[in-house]
Amino acid sequence: MFVIGITGGVGSGKSLVAKFLSKKYNAKLLIADELGHVVIKPGTPGYDKVIDMFGKGILGRDGSINRKKLADIIFNDDNARSGLNSIIHPEVFNYIGNYIKDRKDQDGYIILETAIMYETGCDKFCDEVWYVHVPIDIRVKRLSDSRGYSEEKSRSIISKQKPDNYFIEKADRVIENSGSINSLEEQILL
């Protein structure tokens, strides 16, 4: 398997690029945000670690972690958010590493999408990393249109992410996603 990592800031369209590649090339798709939920399901080591850190008060009636209860805690407490990330990021890293290792000798592609590719070390699993670039003003508009975020909220989120040149210097390929869908599709051919 050839592993292509897709990264980009919020509102860049990295998910669109990853899904397009997955569909067009019948590739396996790993979305790190979704894996963050998988690695804290009941019966996993991540689940036990989260319960140890936050207590059973975050559990739903079915015994699973109630994501809203957990979100209420971590979005109001930077230390709690850092603590949760210190559990989830290594668990996701291990999951991705094992998934790729188990399939590395097969033919085809794996697409790995994550906003924090380099910060988590997931770039080490990739044969290539592609950065999806979009100017900030367009990202702000997209976040307003797609998620209903205010300009202030969008700019606040963007300001907490690494700047474009950080990714541009590290990426093997930069995909410009400020134009049409056709323009985007032309850039992401393998």
XYZ file of N, CA, C and O in Angstrom:
760
model
N 0.840 -1.186 0.000
C 0.000 0.000 0.000
C 0.882 1.246 0.000
O 1.851 1.323 0.743
N 0.498 2.187 -0.791
C 1.156 3.487 -0.834
C 0.301 4.408 0.027
O -0.909 4.509 -0.167
N 0.925 5.063 1.004
C 0.182 5.871 1.973
C 0.355 7.355 1.651
O 1.471 7.869 1.609
N -0.784 8.020 1.419
C -0.787 9.462 1.168
C -1.448 10.138 2.367
O -2.594 9.847 2.702
N -0.706 11.009 3.007
C -1.242 11.794 4.106
C -1.811 13.094 3.578
O -1.177 13.757 2.758
N -3.001 13.445 4.040
C -3.646 14.694 3.646
C -3.800 15.543 4.894
O -4.382 15.095 5.892
N -3.270 16.758 4.847
C -3.395 17.656 5.983
C -3.747 19.055 5.492
O -3.604 19.369 4.317
N -4.207 19.868 6.409
C -4.590 21.238 6.098
C -5.347 21.806 7.276
O -5.820 21.062 8.143
N -5.467 23.095 7.310
C -6.173 23.749 8.397
C -7.672 23.578 8.293
O -8.200 23.099 7.285
N -8.355 23.988 9.342
C -9.812 23.921 9.370
C -10.365 24.758 8.218
O -9.883 25.839 7.929
N -11.328 24.196 7.489
C -11.932 24.905 6.370
C -11.153 24.824 5.072
O -11.510 25.471 4.092
N -10.093 24.017 5.037
C -9.260 23.940 3.827
C -9.815 22.982 2.788
O -9.468 23.067 1.610
N -10.633 22.046 3.209
C -11.150 21.037 2.284
C -10.340 19.759 2.276
O -10.443 18.968 1.334
N -9.553 19.526 3.321
C -8.748 18.307 3.358
C -9.621 17.055 3.334
O -9.273 16.058 2.709
N -10.781 17.108 3.992
C -11.693 15.954 3.975
C -12.218 15.701 2.570
O -12.336 14.549 2.141
N -12.524 16.753 1.842
C -12.992 16.629 0.467
C -11.926 15.970 -0.398
O -12.217 15.048 -1.172
N -10.690 16.406 -0.263
C -9.582 15.829 -1.028
C -9.408 14.357 -0.673
O -9.293 13.496 -1.554
N -9.420 14.044 0.619
C -9.234 12.665 1.062
C -10.354 11.763 0.550
O -10.099 10.660 0.048
N -11.582 12.230 0.631
C -12.718 11.421 0.168
C -12.687 11.254 -1.348
O -13.008 10.186 -1.862
N -12.305 12.298 -2.059
C -12.199 12.203 -3.512
C -11.170 11.143 -3.895
O -11.435 10.287 -4.745
N -9.990 11.201 -3.274
C -8.936 10.226 -3.579
C -9.385 8.806 -3.236
O -9.149 7.868 -3.998
N -10.023 8.668 -2.091
C -10.486 7.358 -1.658
C -11.460 6.754 -2.656
O -11.350 5.584 -3.027
N -12.395 7.576 -3.113
C -13.404 7.097 -4.055
C -12.797 6.816 -5.435
O -13.012 5.759 -6.019
N -12.027 7.764 -5.945
C -11.476 7.646 -7.301
C -10.516 6.462 -7.438
O -10.490 5.793 -8.469
N -9.736 6.204 -6.394
C -8.706 5.168 -6.481
C -9.015 3.953 -5.612
O -8.138 3.125 -5.372
N -10.262 3.866 -5.129
C -10.680 2.746 -4.286
C -9.689 2.533 -3.135
O -9.266 1.411 -2.843
N -9.299 3.639 -2.504
C -8.300 3.616 -1.439
C -8.962 3.445 -0.078
O -10.104 3.847 0.133
N -8.224 2.862 0.831
C -8.651 2.799 2.227
C -8.535 4.210 2.788
O -7.560 4.914 2.509
N -9.504 4.634 3.583
C -9.522 5.996 4.118
C -9.485 5.963 5.635
O -10.345 5.344 6.271
N -8.480 6.598 6.203
C -8.361 6.756 7.648
C -8.508 8.233 7.975
O -7.713 9.050 7.509
N -9.523 8.570 8.774
C -9.745 9.947 9.189
C -9.448 10.015 10.684
O -10.176 9.422 11.495
N -8.381 10.703 11.041
C -7.908 10.700 12.425
C -8.976 11.168 13.412
O -9.092 10.603 14.505
N -9.767 12.187 13.040
C -10.820 12.651 13.950
C -11.795 11.526 14.285
O -12.221 11.389 15.441
N -12.155 10.731 13.298
C -13.075 9.620 13.537
C -12.410 8.532 14.375
O -13.044 7.913 15.228
N -11.128 8.302 14.142
C -10.401 7.298 14.921
C -10.303 7.700 16.388
O -10.232 6.840 17.263
N -10.318 9.016 16.645
C -10.307 9.490 18.027
C -11.495 8.972 18.820
O -11.397 8.766 20.033
N -12.608 8.726 18.136
C -13.787 8.154 18.804
C -13.660 6.638 18.919
O -14.090 6.045 19.900
N -13.055 6.018 17.926
C -12.888 4.561 17.912
C -12.003 4.113 19.067
O -12.300 3.114 19.732
N -10.927 4.851 19.325
C -9.944 4.402 20.331
C -10.382 4.630 21.777
O -9.660 4.253 22.688
N -11.571 5.216 21.970
C -12.086 5.360 23.343
C -13.426 4.653 23.516
O -14.193 4.958 24.429
N -13.688 3.676 22.658
C -14.892 2.859 22.820
C -14.699 1.913 24.006
O -13.561 1.533 24.326
N -15.796 1.505 24.647
C -15.672 0.548 25.759
C -14.862 -0.682 25.350
O -14.996 -1.193 24.242
N -14.015 -1.118 26.263
C -13.181 -2.286 26.013
C -11.811 -1.966 25.467
O -10.968 -2.851 25.343
N -11.568 -0.695 25.131
C -10.250 -0.309 24.620
C -9.403 0.271 25.749
O -9.938 0.791 26.736
N -8.076 0.212 25.609
C -7.217 0.842 26.620
C -7.486 2.349 26.742
O -7.432 2.910 27.842
N -7.807 2.989 25.616
C -8.089 4.426 25.645
C -9.300 4.756 26.502
O -9.307 5.743 27.232
N -10.313 3.926 26.415
C -11.523 4.094 27.236
C -11.160 4.085 28.716
O -11.552 4.979 29.473
N -10.404 3.076 29.112
C -10.013 2.962 30.526
C -9.207 4.176 30.989
O -9.413 4.685 32.092
N -8.314 4.639 30.150
C -7.487 5.799 30.515
C -8.331 7.061 30.655
O -8.098 7.873 31.561
N -9.308 7.253 29.762
C -10.177 8.440 29.845
C -11.023 8.384 31.113
O -11.179 9.396 31.812
N -11.550 7.216 31.446
C -12.346 7.072 32.672
C -11.472 7.326 33.895
O -11.901 7.990 34.845
N -10.251 6.813 33.883
C -9.330 7.069 34.999
C -9.085 8.557 35.179
O -8.994 9.051 36.308
N -8.982 9.291 34.073
C -8.677 10.717 34.152
C -9.900 11.558 34.517
O -9.800 12.486 35.314
N -11.071 11.251 33.952
C -12.237 12.129 34.092
C -13.350 11.559 34.986
O -14.292 12.274 35.311
N -13.255 10.300 35.336
C -14.249 9.702 36.217
C -15.450 9.160 35.471
O -15.653 9.423 34.276
N -16.282 8.425 36.181
C -17.444 7.768 35.575
C -18.588 8.732 35.301
O -19.551 8.366 34.638
N -18.469 9.965 35.749
C -19.498 10.965 35.490
C -19.639 11.335 34.019
O -20.632 11.954 33.631
N -18.676 10.942 33.212
C -18.752 11.242 31.773
C -19.405 10.118 30.974
O -19.507 10.207 29.760
N -19.847 9.071 31.662
C -20.436 7.938 30.966
C -21.921 8.149 30.703
O -22.637 8.730 31.511
N -22.364 7.624 29.578
C -23.786 7.598 29.270
C -24.416 6.376 29.905
O -23.733 5.542 30.517
N -25.702 6.237 29.733
C -26.432 5.099 30.317
C -25.938 3.754 29.798
O -25.996 2.752 30.498
N -25.472 3.748 28.556
C -25.010 2.490 27.951
C -23.563 2.141 28.318
O -23.028 1.144 27.863
N -22.929 2.988 29.130
C -21.552 2.729 29.547
C -20.503 3.312 28.634
O -19.313 3.261 28.931
N -20.929 3.892 27.507
C -19.956 4.533 26.623
C -19.704 5.958 27.101
O -20.467 6.512 27.898
N -18.636 6.524 26.613
C -18.298 7.905 26.973
C -19.277 8.839 26.285
O -19.453 8.779 25.069
N -19.914 9.680 27.071
C -20.842 10.676 26.541
C -19.990 11.833 26.033
O -19.404 12.587 26.819
N -19.904 11.975 24.725
C -19.006 12.970 24.129
C -19.395 14.390 24.495
O -18.529 15.248 24.632
N -20.671 14.656 24.682
C -21.083 16.003 25.065
C -20.605 16.339 26.474
O -20.109 17.428 26.726
N -20.751 15.404 27.394
C -20.271 15.633 28.763
C -18.765 15.872 28.771
O -18.270 16.759 29.458
N -18.057 15.061 28.006
C -16.609 15.207 27.938
C -16.233 16.539 27.288
O -15.350 17.250 27.775
N -16.941 16.908 26.219
C -16.669 18.178 25.538
C -16.905 19.364 26.462
O -16.143 20.332 26.449
N -17.964 19.291 27.283
C -18.245 20.379 28.226
C -17.078 20.597 29.181
O -16.808 21.722 29.597
N -16.398 19.526 29.530
C -15.243 19.628 30.431
C -14.035 20.199 29.694
O -13.432 21.174 30.137
N -13.695 19.593 28.555
C -12.420 19.949 27.924
C -12.430 21.302 27.236
O -11.378 21.914 27.076
N -13.599 21.790 26.841
C -13.617 23.097 26.176
C -13.634 24.249 27.162
O -13.530 25.397 26.771
N -13.723 23.926 28.427
C -13.670 24.963 29.463
C -12.428 24.849 30.326
O -12.283 25.590 31.293
N -11.543 23.909 29.986
C -10.369 23.675 30.820
C -9.215 23.205 29.928
O -9.220 22.072 29.443
N -8.241 24.097 29.725
C -7.109 23.770 28.853
C -6.331 22.559 29.350
O -5.850 21.749 28.552
N -6.192 22.412 30.669
C -5.464 21.267 31.225
C -6.201 19.962 30.941
O -5.579 18.940 30.639
N -7.528 20.003 31.054
C -8.322 18.812 30.766
C -8.201 18.438 29.287
O -8.060 17.256 28.940
N -8.229 19.447 28.411
C -8.086 19.197 26.971
C -6.714 18.594 26.676
O -6.594 17.623 25.927
N -5.684 19.144 27.282
C -4.335 18.599 27.085
C -4.246 17.172 27.608
O -3.612 16.312 26.984
N -4.891 16.924 28.735
C -4.896 15.576 29.300
C -5.568 14.579 28.367
O -5.061 13.470 28.145
N -6.722 14.971 27.822
C -7.431 14.092 26.887
C -6.579 13.850 25.639
O -6.453 12.709 25.179
N -5.982 14.905 25.110
C -5.125 14.754 23.932
C -3.935 13.841 24.211
O -3.502 13.095 23.330
N -3.419 13.878 25.437
C -2.277 13.025 25.794
C -2.666 11.545 25.817
O -1.802 10.678 25.770
N -3.954 11.279 25.881
C -4.445 9.899 25.785
C -4.782 9.563 24.343
O -4.315 8.561 23.790
N -5.594 10.399 23.725
C -6.138 10.070 22.402
C -5.074 10.082 21.310
O -5.032 9.167 20.481
N -4.214 11.077 21.279
C -3.235 11.150 20.188
C -2.337 9.914 20.108
O -2.181 9.351 19.010
N -1.767 9.441 21.220
C -0.960 8.208 21.115
C -1.783 6.979 20.731
O -1.304 6.113 19.997
N -3.021 6.910 21.204
C -3.874 5.771 20.851
C -4.188 5.775 19.344
O -4.155 4.733 18.695
N -4.497 6.951 18.807
C -4.764 7.062 17.367
C -3.497 6.752 16.576
O -3.541 6.032 15.571
N -2.371 7.260 17.022
C -1.082 6.996 16.373
C -0.842 5.488 16.294
O -0.475 4.956 15.238
N -1.048 4.783 17.410
C -0.838 3.332 17.435
C -1.826 2.612 16.516
O -1.448 1.670 15.821
N -3.067 3.047 16.527
C -4.090 2.445 15.671
C -3.681 2.578 14.205
O -3.712 1.610 13.443
N -3.306 3.800 13.803
C -2.905 4.054 12.418
C -1.676 3.222 12.056
O -1.623 2.597 10.998
N -0.694 3.220 12.946
C 0.530 2.451 12.694
C 0.255 0.981 12.471
O 0.784 0.363 11.534
N -0.593 0.389 13.320
C -0.931 -1.028 13.190
C -1.740 -1.290 11.923
O -1.515 -2.282 11.225
N -2.675 -0.392 11.618
C -3.511 -0.541 10.418
C -2.638 -0.562 9.164
O -2.795 -1.428 8.298
N -1.721 0.375 9.085
C -0.851 0.468 7.910
C 0.109 -0.723 7.853
O 0.296 -1.331 6.797
N 0.690 -1.073 8.978
C 1.630 -2.203 9.023
C 0.962 -3.493 8.548
O 1.547 -4.270 7.792
N -0.285 -3.701 8.960
C -1.008 -4.916 8.578
C -1.345 -4.972 7.097
O -1.677 -6.044 6.579
N -1.279 -3.847 6.397
C -1.664 -3.797 4.981
C -0.529 -3.360 4.058
O -0.719 -3.268 2.852
N 0.626 -3.079 4.600
C 1.718 -2.472 3.833
C 2.123 -3.296 2.617
O 2.503 -2.748 1.591
N 2.005 -4.607 2.691
C 2.427 -5.452 1.575
C 1.353 -5.647 0.518
O 1.582 -6.332 -0.481
N 0.179 -5.065 0.719
C -0.908 -5.178 -0.245
C -0.778 -4.088 -1.312
O -0.080 -3.104 -1.121
N -1.455 -4.290 -2.422
C -1.487 -3.278 -3.477
C -2.528 -2.226 -3.142
O -3.479 -2.487 -2.400
N -2.377 -1.037 -3.708
C -3.377 0.009 -3.552
C -2.876 1.181 -2.731
O -1.671 1.378 -2.562
N -3.845 1.941 -2.235
C -3.545 3.185 -1.519
C -4.273 3.230 -0.185
O -5.383 2.711 -0.045
N -3.631 3.885 0.748
C -4.261 4.284 2.008
C -4.179 5.802 2.050
O -3.108 6.379 1.825
N -5.308 6.433 2.332
C -5.358 7.891 2.488
C -5.547 8.167 3.965
O -6.504 7.695 4.578
N -4.629 8.920 4.543
C -4.687 9.284 5.954
C -4.928 10.781 6.064
O -4.103 11.576 5.621
N -6.065 11.155 6.638
C -6.402 12.567 6.782
C -6.327 12.982 8.249
O -6.944 12.369 9.112
N -5.532 14.006 8.511
C -5.443 14.565 9.860
C -4.947 16.012 9.794
O -4.063 16.330 9.005
N -5.523 16.842 10.634
C -5.101 18.247 10.703
C -3.754 18.386 11.408
O -3.044 19.358 11.201
N -3.428 17.411 12.239
C -2.197 17.514 13.042
C -1.205 16.406 12.645
O -0.702 15.666 13.479
N -0.943 16.326 11.372
C -0.075 15.301 10.783
C 1.312 15.294 11.421
O 1.800 14.252 11.867
N 1.947 16.442 11.437
C 3.333 16.520 11.904
C 3.410 16.562 13.428
O 4.326 15.996 14.022
N 2.442 17.208 14.052
C 2.444 17.333 15.510
C 2.316 15.978 16.196
O 2.853 15.780 17.282
N 1.618 15.045 15.561
C 1.422 13.717 16.144
C 2.426 12.689 15.628
O 2.453 11.561 16.109
N 3.216 13.062 14.645
C 4.194 12.136 14.077
C 3.624 11.201 13.028
O 4.321 10.297 12.555
N 2.364 11.407 12.633
C 1.737 10.522 11.645
C 2.377 10.623 10.263
O 2.210 9.725 9.432
N 3.122 11.697 10.006
C 3.809 11.823 8.725
C 4.796 10.675 8.507
O 5.089 10.316 7.371
N 5.261 10.070 9.588
C 6.216 8.965 9.479
C 5.600 7.731 8.812
O 6.313 6.884 8.301
N 4.267 7.644 8.821
C 3.583 6.514 8.193
C 3.350 6.736 6.700
O 2.932 5.815 6.006
N 3.578 7.940 6.222
C 3.178 8.322 4.867
C 4.335 8.249 3.881
O 5.460 8.631 4.198
N 4.008 7.789 2.687
C 4.980 7.836 1.598
C 5.043 9.248 1.022
O 6.091 9.672 0.533
N 3.918 9.956 1.060
C 3.839 11.365 0.664
C 2.851 12.065 1.583
O 1.869 11.457 2.017
N 3.099 13.346 1.844
C 2.137 14.180 2.571
C 1.741 15.332 1.664
O 2.596 16.012 1.099
N 0.433 15.520 1.527
C -0.120 16.612 0.721
C -0.759 17.616 1.655
O -1.525 17.252 2.551
N -0.458 18.877 1.426
C -1.056 19.962 2.210
C -2.104 20.671 1.357
O -1.816 21.109 0.252
N -3.311 20.761 1.885
C -4.390 21.449 1.188
C -4.382 22.899 1.656
O -4.638 23.189 2.837
N -4.072 23.795 0.728
C -3.922 25.212 1.063
C -5.101 26.027 0.553
O -5.542 25.850 -0.589
N -5.578 26.908 1.409
C -6.637 27.860 1.066
C -6.336 29.149 1.839
O -6.050 29.089 3.034
N -6.415 30.314 1.193
C -6.215 31.574 1.918
C -7.203 31.705 3.096
O -8.343 31.217 3.023
N -6.755 32.354 4.133
C -7.539 32.447 5.372
C -8.919 33.047 5.143
O -9.909 32.542 5.689
N -9.028 34.097 4.358
C -10.346 34.727 4.161
C -11.355 33.752 3.547
O -12.533 33.766 3.907
N -10.892 32.899 2.651
C -11.793 31.905 2.051
C -12.169 30.850 3.084
O -13.320 30.416 3.164
N -11.202 30.441 3.915
C -11.498 29.470 4.975
C -12.542 30.028 5.938
O -13.462 29.314 6.340
N -12.407 31.298 6.297
C -13.370 31.936 7.208
C -14.770 31.896 6.596
O -15.748 31.550 7.262
N -14.868 32.224 5.311
C -16.172 32.202 4.636
C -16.741 30.788 4.590
O -17.923 30.574 4.845
N -15.898 29.817 4.293
C -16.358 28.424 4.246
C -16.876 27.968 5.611
O -17.883 27.265 5.690
N -16.177 28.341 6.658
C -16.605 27.939 8.003
C -17.924 28.601 8.385
O -18.756 28.007 9.063
N -18.106 29.808 7.931
C -19.374 30.497 8.166
C -20.500 29.801 7.410
O -21.562 29.517 7.978
N -20.258 29.488 6.143
C -21.275 28.858 5.301
C -21.588 27.425 5.733
O -22.750 27.024 5.767
N -20.550 26.648 6.049
C -20.769 25.217 6.310
C -21.081 24.897 7.769
O -21.821 23.966 8.054
N -20.521 25.687 8.686
C -20.706 25.365 10.105
C -21.414 26.460 10.898
O -21.660 26.293 12.090
N -21.653 27.589 10.240
C -22.330 28.688 10.925
C -21.449 29.440 11.908
O -21.945 30.159 12.774
N -20.133 29.304 11.773
C -19.211 29.987 12.690
C -19.181 31.478 12.389
O -19.240 31.896 11.229
N -19.028 32.264 13.436
C -18.818 33.697 13.246
C -17.399 33.911 12.725
O -16.535 33.041 12.853
N -17.162 35.086 12.154
C -15.815 35.394 11.676
C -14.825 35.334 12.833
O -13.720 34.807 12.701
N -15.230 35.864 13.985
C -14.348 35.877 15.161
C -13.981 34.450 15.587
O -12.811 34.156 15.843
N -14.979 33.559 15.645
C -14.709 32.178 16.053
C -13.788 31.494 15.041
O -12.842 30.810 15.420
N -14.060 31.682 13.755
C -13.235 31.064 12.708
C -11.793 31.538 12.802
O -10.863 30.731 12.764
N -11.615 32.841 12.919
C -10.243 33.379 12.992
C -9.535 32.919 14.267
O -8.321 32.687 14.258
N -10.284 32.759 15.345
C -9.699 32.276 16.591
C -9.194 30.841 16.425
O -8.077 30.509 16.847
N -10.004 29.992 15.810
C -9.599 28.598 15.576
C -8.376 28.547 14.663
O -7.406 27.846 14.941
N -8.428 29.299 13.573
C -7.329 29.313 12.611
C -6.038 29.810 13.259
O -4.956 29.276 13.008
N -6.152 30.795 14.129
C -4.954 31.366 14.772
C -4.260 30.370 15.702
O -3.076 30.522 15.995
N -4.980 29.355 16.135
C -4.394 28.352 17.032
C -3.724 27.220 16.262
O -3.091 26.356 16.854
N -3.868 27.235 14.944
C -3.237 26.211 14.119
C -1.910 26.732 13.562
O -1.670 27.933 13.538
N -1.091 25.801 13.122
C 0.199 26.176 12.539
C -0.031 27.010 11.277
O -0.998 26.804 10.556
N 0.881 27.943 10.979
C 0.730 28.770 9.776
C 0.995 27.971 8.495
O 1.645 26.931 8.516
N 0.488 28.505 7.388
C 0.620 27.841 6.087
C 2.063 27.456 5.764
O 2.323 26.344 5.321
N 3.000 28.382 5.960
C 4.377 28.090 5.546
C 4.996 26.927 6.321
O 5.875 26.245 5.813
N 4.526 26.664 7.537
C 4.984 25.489 8.296
C 4.704 24.222 7.485
O 5.554 23.356 7.331
N 3.477 24.133 6.955
C 3.072 22.950 6.195
C 3.687 22.936 4.797
O 4.106 21.887 4.313
N 3.715 24.091 4.160
C 4.244 24.182 2.794
C 5.696 23.716 2.744
O 6.103 23.014 1.820
N 6.479 24.073 3.759
C 7.888 23.667 3.810
C 8.049 22.168 4.018
O 9.016 21.575 3.545
N 7.110 21.537 4.710
C 7.233 20.122 5.044
C 6.571 19.191 4.031
O 6.998 18.054 3.853
N 5.519 19.644 3.385
C 4.711 18.781 2.524
C 5.443 18.400 1.240
O 6.260 19.159 0.720
N 5.111 17.226 0.742
C 5.645 16.775 -0.541
C 4.900 17.417 -1.702
O 5.436 17.541 -2.801
N 3.661 17.801 -1.444
C 2.822 18.375 -2.489
C 1.846 19.354 -1.846
O 1.306 19.078 -0.778
N 1.640 20.491 -2.502
C 0.677 21.488 -2.028
C -0.478 21.523 -3.025
O -0.275 21.699 -4.222
N -1.679 21.348 -2.495
C -2.895 21.373 -3.300
C -3.589 22.701 -3.034
O -3.909 23.017 -1.885
N -3.794 23.486 -4.072
C -4.495 24.768 -3.930
C -5.999 24.522 -4.073
O -6.445 24.029 -5.102
N -6.737 24.861 -3.045
C -8.173 24.600 -3.051
C -8.988 25.871 -2.871
O -9.909 25.922 -2.065
N -8.645 26.895 -3.614
C -9.414 28.144 -3.526
C -10.235 28.390 -4.786
O -10.897 29.403 -4.912
N -10.203 27.424 -5.707
C -10.935 27.580 -6.960
C -12.103 26.618 -7.056
O -12.733 26.269 -6.063
N -12.353 26.146 -8.265
C -13.489 25.269 -8.534
C -13.175 23.822 -8.156
O -12.015 23.447 -7.978
N -14.225 23.013 -8.093
C -14.061 21.578 -7.848
C -13.244 20.947 -8.976
O -12.382 20.107 -8.738
N -13.498 21.368 -10.222
C -12.731 20.834 -11.362
C -11.250 21.132 -11.220
O -10.404 20.281 -11.490
N -10.932 22.350 -10.797
C -9.543 22.737 -10.593
C -8.903 21.868 -9.503
O -7.763 21.432 -9.630
N -9.664 21.612 -8.458
C -9.172 20.771 -7.366
C -8.921 19.354 -7.862
O -7.851 18.787 -7.636
N -9.883 18.794 -8.571
C -9.752 17.415 -9.057
C -8.569 17.242 -9.998
O -7.906 16.206 -9.986
N -8.277 18.254 -10.794
C -7.132 18.181 -11.710
C -5.801 18.086 -10.966
O -4.845 17.517 -11.470
N -5.743 18.643 -9.760
C -4.504 18.651 -8.984
C -4.267 17.361 -8.218
O -3.154 17.114 -7.771
N -5.311 16.567 -8.022
C -5.157 15.433 -7.117
C -5.213 14.090 -7.843
O -5.631 13.092 -7.287
N -4.703 14.091 -9.050
C -4.576 12.845 -9.782
C -3.284 12.148 -9.381
O -2.262 12.786 -9.172
N -3.345 10.845 -9.297
C -2.150 10.067 -8.925
C -1.402 9.609 -10.170
O -1.927 9.497 -11.229
